[in-house]
CSV table of C-alpha atoms in Angstrom, one decimal:
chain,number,residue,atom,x,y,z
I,1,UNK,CA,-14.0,-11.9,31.8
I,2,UNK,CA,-17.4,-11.9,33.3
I,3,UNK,CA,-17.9,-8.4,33.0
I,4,UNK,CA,-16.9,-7.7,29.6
I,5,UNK,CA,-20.2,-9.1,28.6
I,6,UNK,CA,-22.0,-6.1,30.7
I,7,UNK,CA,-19.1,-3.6,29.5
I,8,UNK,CA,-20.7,-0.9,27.0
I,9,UNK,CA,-18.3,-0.6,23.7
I,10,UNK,CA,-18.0,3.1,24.8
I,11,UNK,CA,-16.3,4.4,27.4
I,12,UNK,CA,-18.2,7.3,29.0
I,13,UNK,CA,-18.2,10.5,27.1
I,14,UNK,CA,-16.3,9.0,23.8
I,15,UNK,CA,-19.1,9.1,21.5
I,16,UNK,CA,-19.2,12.2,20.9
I,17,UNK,CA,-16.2,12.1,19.1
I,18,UNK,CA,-17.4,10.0,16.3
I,19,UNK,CA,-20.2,12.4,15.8
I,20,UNK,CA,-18.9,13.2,12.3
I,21,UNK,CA,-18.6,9.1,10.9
I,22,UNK,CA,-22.4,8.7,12.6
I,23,UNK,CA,-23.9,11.1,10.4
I,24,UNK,CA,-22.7,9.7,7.7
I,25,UNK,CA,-24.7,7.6,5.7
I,26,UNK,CA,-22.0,4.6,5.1
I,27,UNK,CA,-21.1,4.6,8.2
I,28,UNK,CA,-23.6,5.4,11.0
I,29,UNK,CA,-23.5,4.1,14.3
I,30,UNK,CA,-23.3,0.4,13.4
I,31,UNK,CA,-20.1,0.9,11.4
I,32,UNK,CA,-18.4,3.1,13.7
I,33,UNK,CA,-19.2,0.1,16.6
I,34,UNK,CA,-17.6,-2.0,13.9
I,35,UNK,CA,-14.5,0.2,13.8
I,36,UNK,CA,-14.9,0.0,17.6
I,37,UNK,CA,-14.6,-3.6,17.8
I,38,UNK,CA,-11.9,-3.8,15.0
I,39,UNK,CA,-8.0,-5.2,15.5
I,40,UNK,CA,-5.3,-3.6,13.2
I,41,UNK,CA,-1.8,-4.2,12.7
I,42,UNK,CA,0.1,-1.2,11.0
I,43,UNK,CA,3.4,-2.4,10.1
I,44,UNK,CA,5.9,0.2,10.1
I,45,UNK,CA,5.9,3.6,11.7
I,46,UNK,CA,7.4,5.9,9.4
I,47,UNK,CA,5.7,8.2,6.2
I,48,UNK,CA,2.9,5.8,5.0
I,49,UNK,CA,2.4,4.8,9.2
I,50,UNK,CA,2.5,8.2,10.1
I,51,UNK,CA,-1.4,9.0,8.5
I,52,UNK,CA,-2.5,5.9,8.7
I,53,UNK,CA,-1.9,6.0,12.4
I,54,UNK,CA,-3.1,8.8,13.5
I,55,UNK,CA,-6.4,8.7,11.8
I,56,UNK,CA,-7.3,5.0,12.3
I,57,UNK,CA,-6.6,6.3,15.8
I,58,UNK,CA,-8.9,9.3,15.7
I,59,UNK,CA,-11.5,7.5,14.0
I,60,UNK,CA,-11.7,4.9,17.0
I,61,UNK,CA,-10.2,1.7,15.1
I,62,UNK,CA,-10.7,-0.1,18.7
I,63,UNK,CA,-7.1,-1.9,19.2
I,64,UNK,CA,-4.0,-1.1,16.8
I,65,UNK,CA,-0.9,-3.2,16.7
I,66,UNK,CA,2.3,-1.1,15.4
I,67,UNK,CA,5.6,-2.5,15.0
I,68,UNK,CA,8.9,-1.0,13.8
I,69,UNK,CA,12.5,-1.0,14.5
I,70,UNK,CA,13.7,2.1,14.2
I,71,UNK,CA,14.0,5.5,15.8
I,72,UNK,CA,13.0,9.2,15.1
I,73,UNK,CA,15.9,10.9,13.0
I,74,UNK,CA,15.5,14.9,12.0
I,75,UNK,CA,15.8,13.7,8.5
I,76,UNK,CA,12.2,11.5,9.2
I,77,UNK,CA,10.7,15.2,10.5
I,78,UNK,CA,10.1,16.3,7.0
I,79,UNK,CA,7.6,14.0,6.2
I,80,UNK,CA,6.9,11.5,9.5
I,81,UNK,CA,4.3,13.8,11.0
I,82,UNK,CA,3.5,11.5,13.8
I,83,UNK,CA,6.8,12.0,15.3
I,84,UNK,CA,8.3,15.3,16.6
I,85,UNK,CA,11.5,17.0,17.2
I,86,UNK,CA,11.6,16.7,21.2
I,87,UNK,CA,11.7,12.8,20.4
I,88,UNK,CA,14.6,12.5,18.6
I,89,UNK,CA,16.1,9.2,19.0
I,90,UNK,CA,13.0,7.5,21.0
I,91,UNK,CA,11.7,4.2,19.1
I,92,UNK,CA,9.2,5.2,16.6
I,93,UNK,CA,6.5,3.2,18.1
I,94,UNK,CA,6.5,4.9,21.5
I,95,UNK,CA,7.0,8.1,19.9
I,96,UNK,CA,4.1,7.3,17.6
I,97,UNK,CA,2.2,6.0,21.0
I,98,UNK,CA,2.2,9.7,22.5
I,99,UNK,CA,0.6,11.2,19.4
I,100,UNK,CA,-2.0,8.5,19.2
I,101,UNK,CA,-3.1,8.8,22.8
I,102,UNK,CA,-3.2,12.5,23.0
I,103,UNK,CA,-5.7,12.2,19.1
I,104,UNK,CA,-8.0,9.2,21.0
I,105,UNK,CA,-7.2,8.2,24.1
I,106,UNK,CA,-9.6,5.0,24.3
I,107,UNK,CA,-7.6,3.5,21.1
I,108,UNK,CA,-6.0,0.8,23.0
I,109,UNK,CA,-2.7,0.2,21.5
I,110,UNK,CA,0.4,-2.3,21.7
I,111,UNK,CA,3.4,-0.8,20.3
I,112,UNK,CA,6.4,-3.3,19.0
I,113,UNK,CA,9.8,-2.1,18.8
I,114,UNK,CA,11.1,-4.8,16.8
I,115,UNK,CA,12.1,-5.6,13.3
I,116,UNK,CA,9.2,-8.4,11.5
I,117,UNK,CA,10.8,-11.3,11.0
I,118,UNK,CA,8.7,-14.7,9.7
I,119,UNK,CA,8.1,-15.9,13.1
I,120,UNK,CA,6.7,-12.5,14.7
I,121,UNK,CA,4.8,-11.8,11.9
I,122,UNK,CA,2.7,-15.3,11.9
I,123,UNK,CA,2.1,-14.8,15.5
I,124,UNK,CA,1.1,-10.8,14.9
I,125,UNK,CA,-1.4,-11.3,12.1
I,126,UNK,CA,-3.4,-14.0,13.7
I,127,UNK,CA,-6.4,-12.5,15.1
I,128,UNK,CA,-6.4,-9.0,13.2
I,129,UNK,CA,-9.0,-7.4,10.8
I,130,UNK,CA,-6.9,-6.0,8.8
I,131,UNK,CA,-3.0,-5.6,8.1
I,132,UNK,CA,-1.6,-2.5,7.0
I,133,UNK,CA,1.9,-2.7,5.2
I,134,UNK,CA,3.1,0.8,5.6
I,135,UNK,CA,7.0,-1.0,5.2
I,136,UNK,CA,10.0,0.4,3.7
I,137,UNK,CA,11.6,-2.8,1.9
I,138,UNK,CA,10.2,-5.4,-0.3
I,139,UNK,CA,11.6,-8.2,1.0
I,140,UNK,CA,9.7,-7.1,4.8
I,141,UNK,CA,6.8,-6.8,2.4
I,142,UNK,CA,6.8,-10.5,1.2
I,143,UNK,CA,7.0,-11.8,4.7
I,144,UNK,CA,4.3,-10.2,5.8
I,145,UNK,CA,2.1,-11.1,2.8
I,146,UNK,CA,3.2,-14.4,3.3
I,147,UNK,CA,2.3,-14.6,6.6
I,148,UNK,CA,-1.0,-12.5,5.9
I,149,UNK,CA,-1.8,-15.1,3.4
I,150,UNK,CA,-1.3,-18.0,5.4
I,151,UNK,CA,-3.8,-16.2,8.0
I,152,UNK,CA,-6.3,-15.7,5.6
I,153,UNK,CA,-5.9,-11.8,7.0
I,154,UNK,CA,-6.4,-9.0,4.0
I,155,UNK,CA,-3.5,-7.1,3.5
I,156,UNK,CA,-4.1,-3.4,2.7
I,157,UNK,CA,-0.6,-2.6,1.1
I,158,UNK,CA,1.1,1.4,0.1
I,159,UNK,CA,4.5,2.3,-1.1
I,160,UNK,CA,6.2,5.2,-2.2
I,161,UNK,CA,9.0,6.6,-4.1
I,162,UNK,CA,10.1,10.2,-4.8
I,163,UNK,CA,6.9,11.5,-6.4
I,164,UNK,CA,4.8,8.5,-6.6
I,165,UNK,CA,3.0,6.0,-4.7
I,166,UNK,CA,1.0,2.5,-5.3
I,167,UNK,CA,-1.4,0.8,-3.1
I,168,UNK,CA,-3.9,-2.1,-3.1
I,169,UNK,CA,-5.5,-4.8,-0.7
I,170,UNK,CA,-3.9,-8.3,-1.1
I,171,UNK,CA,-6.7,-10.6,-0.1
I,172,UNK,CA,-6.7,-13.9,-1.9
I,173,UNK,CA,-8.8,-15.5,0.6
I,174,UNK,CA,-11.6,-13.4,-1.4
I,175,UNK,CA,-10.7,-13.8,-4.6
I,176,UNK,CA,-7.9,-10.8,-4.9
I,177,UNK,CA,-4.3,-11.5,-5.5
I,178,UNK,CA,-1.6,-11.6,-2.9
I,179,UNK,CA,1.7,-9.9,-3.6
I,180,UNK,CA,3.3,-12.3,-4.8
I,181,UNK,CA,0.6,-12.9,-7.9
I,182,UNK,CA,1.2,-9.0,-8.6
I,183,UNK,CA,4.8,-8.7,-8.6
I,184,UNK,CA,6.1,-11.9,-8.6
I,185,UNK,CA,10.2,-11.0,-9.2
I,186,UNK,CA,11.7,-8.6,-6.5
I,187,UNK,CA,14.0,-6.3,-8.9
I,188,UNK,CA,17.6,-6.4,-7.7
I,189,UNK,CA,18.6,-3.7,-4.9
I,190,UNK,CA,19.7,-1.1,-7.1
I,191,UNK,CA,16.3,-0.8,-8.6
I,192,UNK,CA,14.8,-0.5,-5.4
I,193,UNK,CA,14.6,2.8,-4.2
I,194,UNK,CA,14.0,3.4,-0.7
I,195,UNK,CA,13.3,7.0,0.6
I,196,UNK,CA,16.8,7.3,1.9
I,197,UNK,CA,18.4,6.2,-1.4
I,198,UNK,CA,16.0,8.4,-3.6
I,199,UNK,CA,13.9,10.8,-2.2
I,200,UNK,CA,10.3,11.6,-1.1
I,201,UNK,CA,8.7,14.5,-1.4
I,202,UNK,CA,7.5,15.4,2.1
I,203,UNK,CA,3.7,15.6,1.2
I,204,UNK,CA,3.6,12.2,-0.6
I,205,UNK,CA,2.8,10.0,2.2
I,206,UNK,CA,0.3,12.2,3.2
I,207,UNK,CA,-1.6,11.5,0.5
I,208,UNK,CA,-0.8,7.9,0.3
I,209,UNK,CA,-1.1,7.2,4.0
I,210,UNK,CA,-4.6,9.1,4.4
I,211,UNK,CA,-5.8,7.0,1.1
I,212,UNK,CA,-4.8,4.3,3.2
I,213,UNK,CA,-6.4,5.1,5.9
I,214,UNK,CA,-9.6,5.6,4.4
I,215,UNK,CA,-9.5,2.2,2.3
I,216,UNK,CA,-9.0,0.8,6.2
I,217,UNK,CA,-12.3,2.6,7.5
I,218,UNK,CA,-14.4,1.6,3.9
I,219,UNK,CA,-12.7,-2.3,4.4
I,220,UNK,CA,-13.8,-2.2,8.3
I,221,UNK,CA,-17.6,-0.9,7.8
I,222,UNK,CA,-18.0,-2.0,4.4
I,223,UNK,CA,-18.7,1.2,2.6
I,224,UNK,CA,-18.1,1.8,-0.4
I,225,UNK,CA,-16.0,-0.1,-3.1
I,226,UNK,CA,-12.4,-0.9,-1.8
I,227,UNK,CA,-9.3,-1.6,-3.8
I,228,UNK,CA,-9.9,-5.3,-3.4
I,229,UNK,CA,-8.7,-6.2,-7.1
I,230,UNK,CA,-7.5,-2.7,-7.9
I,231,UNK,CA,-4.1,-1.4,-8.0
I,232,UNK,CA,-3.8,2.2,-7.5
I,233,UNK,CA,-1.3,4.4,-9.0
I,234,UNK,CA,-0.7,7.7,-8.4
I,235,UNK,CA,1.9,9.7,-10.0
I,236,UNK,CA,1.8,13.7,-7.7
I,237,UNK,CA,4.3,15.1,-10.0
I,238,UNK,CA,2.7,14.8,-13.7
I,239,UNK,CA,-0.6,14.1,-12.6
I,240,UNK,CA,-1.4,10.9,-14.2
I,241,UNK,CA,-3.5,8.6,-12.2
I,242,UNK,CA,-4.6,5.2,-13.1
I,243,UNK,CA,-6.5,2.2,-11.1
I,244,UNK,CA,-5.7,-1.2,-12.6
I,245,UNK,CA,-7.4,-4.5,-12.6
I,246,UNK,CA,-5.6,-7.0,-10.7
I,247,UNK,CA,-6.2,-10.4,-10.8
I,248,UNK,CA,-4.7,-13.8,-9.0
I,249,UNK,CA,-1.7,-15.3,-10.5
I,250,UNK,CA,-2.4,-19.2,-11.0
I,251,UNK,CA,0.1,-21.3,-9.7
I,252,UNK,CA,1.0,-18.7,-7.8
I,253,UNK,CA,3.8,-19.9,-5.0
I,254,UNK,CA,2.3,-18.2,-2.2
I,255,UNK,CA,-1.3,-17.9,-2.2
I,256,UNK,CA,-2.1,-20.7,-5.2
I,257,UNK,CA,-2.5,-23.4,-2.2
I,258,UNK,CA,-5.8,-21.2,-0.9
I,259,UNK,CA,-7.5,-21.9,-4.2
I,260,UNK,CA,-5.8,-25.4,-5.0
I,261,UNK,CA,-3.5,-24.5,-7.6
I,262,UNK,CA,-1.0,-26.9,-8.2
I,263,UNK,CA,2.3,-25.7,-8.3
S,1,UNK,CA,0.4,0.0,-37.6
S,2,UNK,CA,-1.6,1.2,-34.3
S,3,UNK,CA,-1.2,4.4,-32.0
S,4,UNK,CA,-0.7,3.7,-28.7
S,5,UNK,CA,-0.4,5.6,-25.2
S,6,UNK,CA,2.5,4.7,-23.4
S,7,UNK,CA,2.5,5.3,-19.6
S,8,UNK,CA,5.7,4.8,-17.4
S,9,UNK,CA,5.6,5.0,-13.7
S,10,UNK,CA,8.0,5.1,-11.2
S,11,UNK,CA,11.6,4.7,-12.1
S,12,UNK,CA,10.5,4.1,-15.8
S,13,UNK,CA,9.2,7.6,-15.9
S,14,UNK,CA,12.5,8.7,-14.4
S,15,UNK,CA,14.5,7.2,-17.1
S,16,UNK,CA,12.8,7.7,-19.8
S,17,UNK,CA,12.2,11.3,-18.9
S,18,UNK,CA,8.6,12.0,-19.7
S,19,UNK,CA,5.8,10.3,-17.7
S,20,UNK,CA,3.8,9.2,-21.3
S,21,UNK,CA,4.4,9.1,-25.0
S,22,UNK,CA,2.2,8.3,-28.2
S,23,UNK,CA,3.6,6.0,-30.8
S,24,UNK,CA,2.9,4.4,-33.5
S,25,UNK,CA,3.9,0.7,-33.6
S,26,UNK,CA,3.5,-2.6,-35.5
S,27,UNK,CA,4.3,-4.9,-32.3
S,28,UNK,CA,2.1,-7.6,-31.8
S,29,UNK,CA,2.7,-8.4,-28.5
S,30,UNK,CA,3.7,-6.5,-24.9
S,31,UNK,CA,7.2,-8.5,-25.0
S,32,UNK,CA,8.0,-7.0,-28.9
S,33,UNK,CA,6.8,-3.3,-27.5
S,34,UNK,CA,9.4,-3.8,-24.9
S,35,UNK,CA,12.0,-4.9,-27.8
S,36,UNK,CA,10.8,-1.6,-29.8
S,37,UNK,CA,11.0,1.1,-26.8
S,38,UNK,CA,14.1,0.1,-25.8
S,39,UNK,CA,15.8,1.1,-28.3
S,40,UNK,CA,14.2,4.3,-29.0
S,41,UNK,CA,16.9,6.0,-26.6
S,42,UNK,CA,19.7,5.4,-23.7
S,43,UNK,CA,17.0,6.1,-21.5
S,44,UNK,CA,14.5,3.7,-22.6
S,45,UNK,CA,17.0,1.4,-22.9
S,46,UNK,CA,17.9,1.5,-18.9
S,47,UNK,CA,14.1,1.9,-18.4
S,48,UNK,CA,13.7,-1.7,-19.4
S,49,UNK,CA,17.6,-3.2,-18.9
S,50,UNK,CA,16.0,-5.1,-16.4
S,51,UNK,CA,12.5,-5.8,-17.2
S,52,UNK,CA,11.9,-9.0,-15.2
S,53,UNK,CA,10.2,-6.7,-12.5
S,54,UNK,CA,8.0,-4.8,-14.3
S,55,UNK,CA,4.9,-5.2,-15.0
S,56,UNK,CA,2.3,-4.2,-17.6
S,57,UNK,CA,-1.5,-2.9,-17.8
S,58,UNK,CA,-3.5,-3.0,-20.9
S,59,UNK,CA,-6.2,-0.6,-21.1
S,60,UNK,CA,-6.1,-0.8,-17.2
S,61,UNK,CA,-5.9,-4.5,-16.9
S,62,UNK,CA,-2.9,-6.5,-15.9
S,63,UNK,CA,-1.2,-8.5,-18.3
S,64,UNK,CA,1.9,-10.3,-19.0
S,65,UNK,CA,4.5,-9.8,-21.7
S,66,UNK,CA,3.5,-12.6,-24.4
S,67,UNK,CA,-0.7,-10.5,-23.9
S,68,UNK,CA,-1.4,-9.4,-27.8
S,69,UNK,CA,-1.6,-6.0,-28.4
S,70,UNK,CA,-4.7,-5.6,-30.8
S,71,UNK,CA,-7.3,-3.4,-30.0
S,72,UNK,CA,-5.7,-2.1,-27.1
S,73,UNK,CA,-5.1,2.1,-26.7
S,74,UNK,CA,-3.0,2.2,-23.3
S,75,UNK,CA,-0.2,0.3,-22.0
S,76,UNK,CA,1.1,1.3,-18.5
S,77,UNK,CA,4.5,0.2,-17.3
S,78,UNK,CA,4.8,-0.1,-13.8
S,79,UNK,CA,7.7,-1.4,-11.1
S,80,UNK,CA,6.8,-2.9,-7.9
S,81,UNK,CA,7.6,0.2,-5.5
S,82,UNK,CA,9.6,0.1,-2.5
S,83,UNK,CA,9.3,3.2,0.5
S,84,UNK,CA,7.0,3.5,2.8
C-alpha cells in the first residue's frame, strides 16, 4: 500500500490516448485525472450497457463495476454492440470484459455475473462515483435507486422502448429527485414493455447509451450542465424531444428521510 | 376555452396513434383533461385506462393531476419506461 502513494495515475504510455479530452477546454488534464481516479458501477450489460461501456472505458473512467445475469443471444446482436457473434452463450459481463480490454486496457474492471438483488446492490454502490442503471425491468430499477439513495450515490438512469428512450440522474442527496419521487406507481406488467415484449429499434440504444455516457464524463469532471433535475425524452421516430423539470416528491417513501420529510 | 399542445410519449403515442395533437379545451385541471381525452377515441381511451403511472409536464415542468391548467400551452404525457 506503501507504494501506491509513489505510483503515477498513468501507466506508461497511456496518456496519449486521452489526447482528444485534454485539449478540450472542460475537460483538460485535471478532469481526465478525475475520470482516472473515478469508480463506476454500470448495471446491466445489454443495449443501454453496451455504449455506456465501451466509452466510459475508452475515455479512461479508472475502475468500472458491471453486473448482469444474463448471456449473449443472436437476437441481443442487433443492437448489443459490445457483444459479438463468436460469444454466443458466454455471460455478458465477460463477453463485455473482452471488448473493454481490447478499447483501454488500463480500465481496471470487475465483472459480476449475477442478478442485483437488495443485498448485492447495497454492498455494490458503496464506494462508487457514480451508478449507471442501464437495467431492463423497473422493479431491478427501484432496488437499485433504493439502494443508491441510501448510499447517497447519484444515480444516472436510461430506458428504452421501441422508438423512444428517457434518462435523468436521480441524486436527492443534491437536491434532485430519486426514482421514486418521479414515478412513484410501477404500471402493472402488461404496460411494461421490455425489449423482448415490444421491440427496439437497433440504433436506439446507441443514442441513449452514448447520451449516457457523456452525462457520466460531464457528472465526473464537472463540465457542463448535467441532467441533475432534468428528465430527458427523446422520441427517434417523430422527432419530438423535450427536457422536463423534475423536482423531489415530498414525503417521498424513499428518499424523503434524506431531507427529513415525514412520512 | 384554451388551445393546448398535447404530447404523448411512449405507449401513449402508440395508442393514441399520433405522437401530438392541438385542442381546444375548457378543463381546468390535468385530472379533467385526462377525463376529456379519454374519450375522444378507443385509443385514447386505452392510452389512459390506466393512468396511475403516468405522469404529466406542463410547459416542461412536472406536475400532478389536480396542477390547474391556466396559462399553460403544452402538456406532455409520459409513462415511466422500462428496456434498457
Amino acid at each position: 500500500m506503501n507504494a501506491s502513494v509513489q505510483t503515477p495515475l498513468y501507466a506508461e504510455g497511456e496518456l496519449p490516448r486521452y489526447a482528444r479530452h485534454i485539449v478540450l477546454r472542460e475537460i483538460g488534464g485535471p478532469g481526465q485525472a478525475r475520470l482516472k481516479r473515478a469508480r463506476v458501477l454500470v448495471v446491466g450489460a445489454g443495449g443501454l450497457g453496451a455504449p455506456v461501456l465501451m466509452y466510459l472505458a475508452a475515455a479512461g473512467v479508472g475502475h468500472i463495476t458491471l453486473v448482469d445475469d444474463d448471456t449473449v443471444s443472436l437476437s441481443n446482436l442487433q443492437r448489443q454492440v459490445v457483444h459479438s457473434e463468436d460469444r454466443l452463450g458466454m455471460e455478458k459481463v465477460h463477453s463485455a470484459c473482452h471488448t473493454l480490454r481490447g478499447l483501454n486496457p488500463y480500465v481496471r474492471l470487475t465483472p459480476i455475473a449475477q442478478r442485483l438483488d437488495a443485498e448485492t446492490a447495497a454492498a455494490l454502490v458503496q464506494g462508487q462515483d457514480l451508478v449507471i442503471d442501464a437495467v431492463d425491468n423497473l422493479e431491478t430499477r427501484h432496488l437499485l435507486n433504493a439502494a443508491c439513495v441510501a448510499a447517497g450515490v447519484p444515480l444516472l438512469s436510461g430506458a428504452i422502448s421501441q422508438w423512444e428512450g428517457q434518462m435523468t440522474l436521480y441524486d436527492p442527496a443534491r437536491g434532485a429527485p430519486c426514482l421514486a419521487c418521479l414515478f412513484p406507481v410501477i404500471p402493472d406488467t402488461a404496460a411494461q414493455q421490455t425489449c423482448t415484449a415490444a421491440g427496439v429499434v437497433g440504433a436506439l440504444p446507441g443514442i441513449v447509451g452514448s447520451m449516457m455516457a457523456a452525462e457520466a464524463i460531464k457528472h465526473l469532471t464537472g463540465a457542463g450542465l448535467s441532467l441533475h433535475g432534468r428528465l430527458m425524452l427523446l422520441d427517434v421516430l417523430w422527432g419530438e424531444n423535450r427536457t422536463i423539470a423534475v423536482t423531489r416528491r415530498p414525503g417521498c417513501p424513499v428518499c424523503g428521510h434524506v431531507h427529513g420529510d415525514t412520512a | 376555452m384554451q388551445t393546448l399542445d398535447i404530447l404523448y410519449f411512449a405507449w401513449l403515442r402508440e395508442r393514441v396513434a399520433a405522437p401530438r395533437e392541438i385542442i381546444a379545451t375548457a378543463a381546468a385541471t390535468v385530472a379533467d383533461l385526462v377525463t376529456e381525452l379519454a374519450a375522444r377515441s378507443p385509443g385514447h381511451a386505452a392510452a389512459f385506462a390506466d393512468h396511475a403511472a403516468i405522469r404529466v409536464a406542463l410547459d416542461q415542468h412536472l406536475a400532478d393531476l389536480a396542477a390547474p391548467l391556466s396559462g399553460v400551452r403544452e402538456v406532455a404525457f409520459f409513462p415511466p419506461m422500462t428496456g434498457g
